GROMACS .gro file of C-alpha atoms in nm:
model
  141
    1ALA     CA    1  -3.767  -0.080  -4.432
    2ALA     CA    2  -4.203   0.064  -4.336
    3GLU     CA    3  -4.099  -0.125  -3.957
    4LEU     CA    4  -3.744   0.044  -3.909
    5LEU     CA    5  -3.901   0.398  -4.015
    6LEU     CA    6  -4.126   0.385  -3.695
    7ASP     CA    7  -3.832   0.291  -3.491
    8LYS     CA    8  -3.545   0.453  -3.581
    9GLN     CA    9  -3.336   0.293  -3.244
   10LYS     CA   10  -3.363   0.007  -3.455
   11ALA     CA   11  -3.275   0.113  -3.756
   12LEU     CA   12  -2.938   0.214  -3.601
   13GLU     CA   13  -2.905  -0.134  -3.511
   14VAL     CA   14  -2.968  -0.221  -3.866
   15PHE     CA   15  -2.740   0.042  -3.991
   16ARG     CA   16  -2.500  -0.045  -3.709
   17GLN     CA   17  -2.479  -0.464  -3.799
   18THR     CA   18  -2.510  -0.390  -4.139
   19VAL     CA   19  -2.461  -0.109  -4.327
   20TYR     CA   20  -2.135   0.064  -4.113
   21LYS     CA   21  -1.826  -0.034  -4.134
   22PRO     CA   22  -1.630   0.107  -3.862
   23PRO     CA   23  -1.263   0.250  -3.940
   24ALA     CA   24  -1.011  -0.004  -3.855
   25ALA     CA   25  -0.874   0.142  -3.593
   26PHE     CA   26  -1.188   0.213  -3.429
   27GLU     CA   27  -1.171  -0.124  -3.162
   28GLU     CA   28  -0.831  -0.072  -3.135
   29ASN     CA   29  -0.865   0.277  -2.971
   30LYS     CA   30  -1.070   0.123  -2.789
   31VAL     CA   31  -0.873  -0.097  -2.644
   32LEU     CA   32  -0.612   0.145  -2.621
   33LEU     CA   33  -0.800   0.381  -2.376
   34LYS     CA   34  -0.900   0.127  -2.097
   35ASP     CA   35  -0.535   0.049  -2.089
   36LYS     CA   36  -0.429   0.404  -2.092
   37ILE     CA   37  -0.747   0.519  -1.809
   38SER     CA   38  -0.582   0.181  -1.605
   39SER     CA   39  -0.260   0.295  -1.733
   40ALA     CA   40  -0.337   0.642  -1.513
   41LYS     CA   41  -0.540   0.458  -1.228
   42VAL     CA   42  -0.212   0.323  -1.140
   43LEU     CA   43  -0.002   0.661  -1.215
   44GLY     CA   44  -0.174   0.797  -0.962
   45ASP     CA   45  -0.213   0.543  -0.699
   46GLN     CA   46   0.171   0.506  -0.720
   47ALA     CA   47   0.115   0.917  -0.713
   48ASN     CA   48  -0.081   0.933  -0.337
   49GLN     CA   49   0.148   0.682  -0.204
   50VAL     CA   50   0.452   0.870  -0.249
   51ARG     CA   51   0.285   1.192  -0.145
   52ALA     CA   52   0.214   0.985   0.143
   53GLY     CA   53   0.564   0.906   0.227
   54ILE     CA   54   0.583   1.269   0.152
   55ASN     CA   55   0.409   1.376   0.441
   56SER     CA   56   0.489   1.118   0.633
   57ALA     CA   57   0.866   1.169   0.627
   58LYS     CA   58   0.796   1.587   0.717
   59THR     CA   59   0.647   1.472   1.000
   60ARG     CA   60   0.937   1.260   1.100
   61LEU     CA   61   1.182   1.527   1.060
   62GLU     CA   62   0.913   1.816   1.214
   63ARG     CA   63   0.985   1.630   1.503
   64LEU     CA   64   1.333   1.545   1.499
   65ARG     CA   65   1.439   1.917   1.496
   66THR     CA   66   1.109   1.945   1.793
   67GLU     CA   67   1.323   1.689   1.939
   68ARG     CA   68   1.676   1.861   1.901
   69ALA     CA   69   1.576   2.233   2.057
   70MET     CA   70   1.401   2.107   2.354
   71THR     CA   71   1.748   1.940   2.414
   72ALA     CA   72   1.918   2.255   2.284
   73ALA     CA   73   1.926   2.384   2.619
   74GLY     CA   74   2.205   2.654   2.667
   75HIS     CA   75   2.218   2.710   2.291
   76ASP     CA   76   2.293   3.037   2.137
   77ASP     CA   77   1.916   3.068   2.040
   78ASP     CA   78   2.057   3.346   1.741
   79ALA     CA   79   2.190   3.104   1.565
   80PRO     CA   80   1.998   2.813   1.380
   81LEU     CA   81   2.017   2.454   1.500
   82GLU     CA   82   2.228   2.208   1.291
   83ASP     CA   83   2.098   1.947   1.138
   84GLY     CA   84   2.145   1.613   1.262
   85PRO     CA   85   2.203   1.306   1.004
   86GLU     CA   86   1.854   1.154   1.133
   87GLU     CA   87   1.728   1.531   1.024
   88GLN     CA   88   1.987   1.504   0.689
   89ARG     CA   89   1.856   1.138   0.602
   90GLU     CA   90   1.455   1.187   0.658
   91VAL     CA   91   1.595   1.564   0.402
   92GLN     CA   92   1.746   1.358   0.081
   93GLU     CA   93   1.382   1.096   0.151
   94ILE     CA   94   1.181   1.371   0.103
   95GLU     CA   95   1.369   1.468  -0.256
   96ARG     CA   96   1.384   1.149  -0.340
   97PHE     CA   97   1.009   1.113  -0.292
   98LYS     CA   98   0.950   1.444  -0.424
   99GLY     CA   99   1.199   1.310  -0.735
  100ILE     CA  100   0.898   1.024  -0.807
  101TYR     CA  101   0.605   1.241  -0.712
  102ARG     CA  102   0.699   1.448  -0.989
  103ASP     CA  103   0.793   1.199  -1.297
  104CYS     CA  104   0.484   0.974  -1.109
  105THR     CA  105   0.251   1.383  -1.183
  106SER     CA  106   0.433   1.392  -1.526
  107GLU     CA  107   0.390   1.036  -1.705
  108LEU     CA  108   0.024   1.071  -1.548
  109ARG     CA  109  -0.048   1.385  -1.739
  110MET     CA  110   0.092   1.242  -2.068
  111VAL     CA  111  -0.084   0.937  -2.019
  112LYS     CA  112  -0.384   1.229  -1.991
  113SER     CA  113  -0.353   1.342  -2.325
  114ASP     CA  114  -0.325   1.035  -2.438
  115VAL     CA  115  -0.665   0.922  -2.337
  116GLU     CA  116  -0.833   1.307  -2.419
  117GLY     CA  117  -0.622   1.214  -2.806
  118ILE     CA  118  -0.859   0.847  -2.826
  119GLN     CA  119  -1.174   0.982  -2.648
  120ARG     CA  120  -1.137   1.268  -2.892
  121LEU     CA  121  -1.117   1.071  -3.179
  122LEU     CA  122  -1.338   0.828  -3.062
  123GLU     CA  123  -1.587   1.122  -3.037
  124GLN     CA  124  -1.534   1.187  -3.460
  125ASN     CA  125  -1.625   0.786  -3.527
  126LYS     CA  126  -1.910   0.825  -3.375
  127VAL     CA  127  -2.007   1.199  -3.527
  128ARG     CA  128  -1.960   1.062  -3.844
  129MET     CA  129  -2.140   0.698  -3.779
  130GLN     CA  130  -2.447   0.981  -3.673
  131ARG     CA  131  -2.405   1.111  -3.961
  132GLU     CA  132  -2.346   0.796  -4.154
  133PHE     CA  133  -2.698   0.710  -4.039
  134GLU     CA  134  -2.877   0.987  -4.136
  135THR     CA  135  -2.818   1.002  -4.458
  136TRP     CA  136  -2.853   0.614  -4.479
  137PHE     CA  137  -3.197   0.651  -4.246
  138ALA     CA  138  -3.326   0.922  -4.503
  139GLY     CA  139  -3.299   0.694  -4.780
  140LEU     CA  140  -3.507   0.499  -4.655
  141ARG     CA  141  -3.802   0.725  -4.701
   0.00000   0.00000   0.00000
């Protein structure tokens, strides 16, 4: 006990190994947190890929519209040009990508909320353990 009083870090290790019993859900929460963080990374990557697809489709659409405007010699400049089938396909592709992107980001927000909740629980467990350790350590004196 005297040796533990001199080295608080060693005392904390002894406390963790012999005295402290973490809640049963503690280890489960740590594993769940890792899983949720992995899911968030996958969803973030998917969202970035979809966003790149949206940007690519927008670039193609812009190019198609520019080409159509260049070839529309003699067209009434006051009337807007109608999109052709290629442009309409790109517009549909952009809308499809936007739906996927909204789904990904919505799911990512839910996972982020889960991660924050689990982190709060783990932090509460850490604080509780620290409090119990301080009480135990004070009892050694």
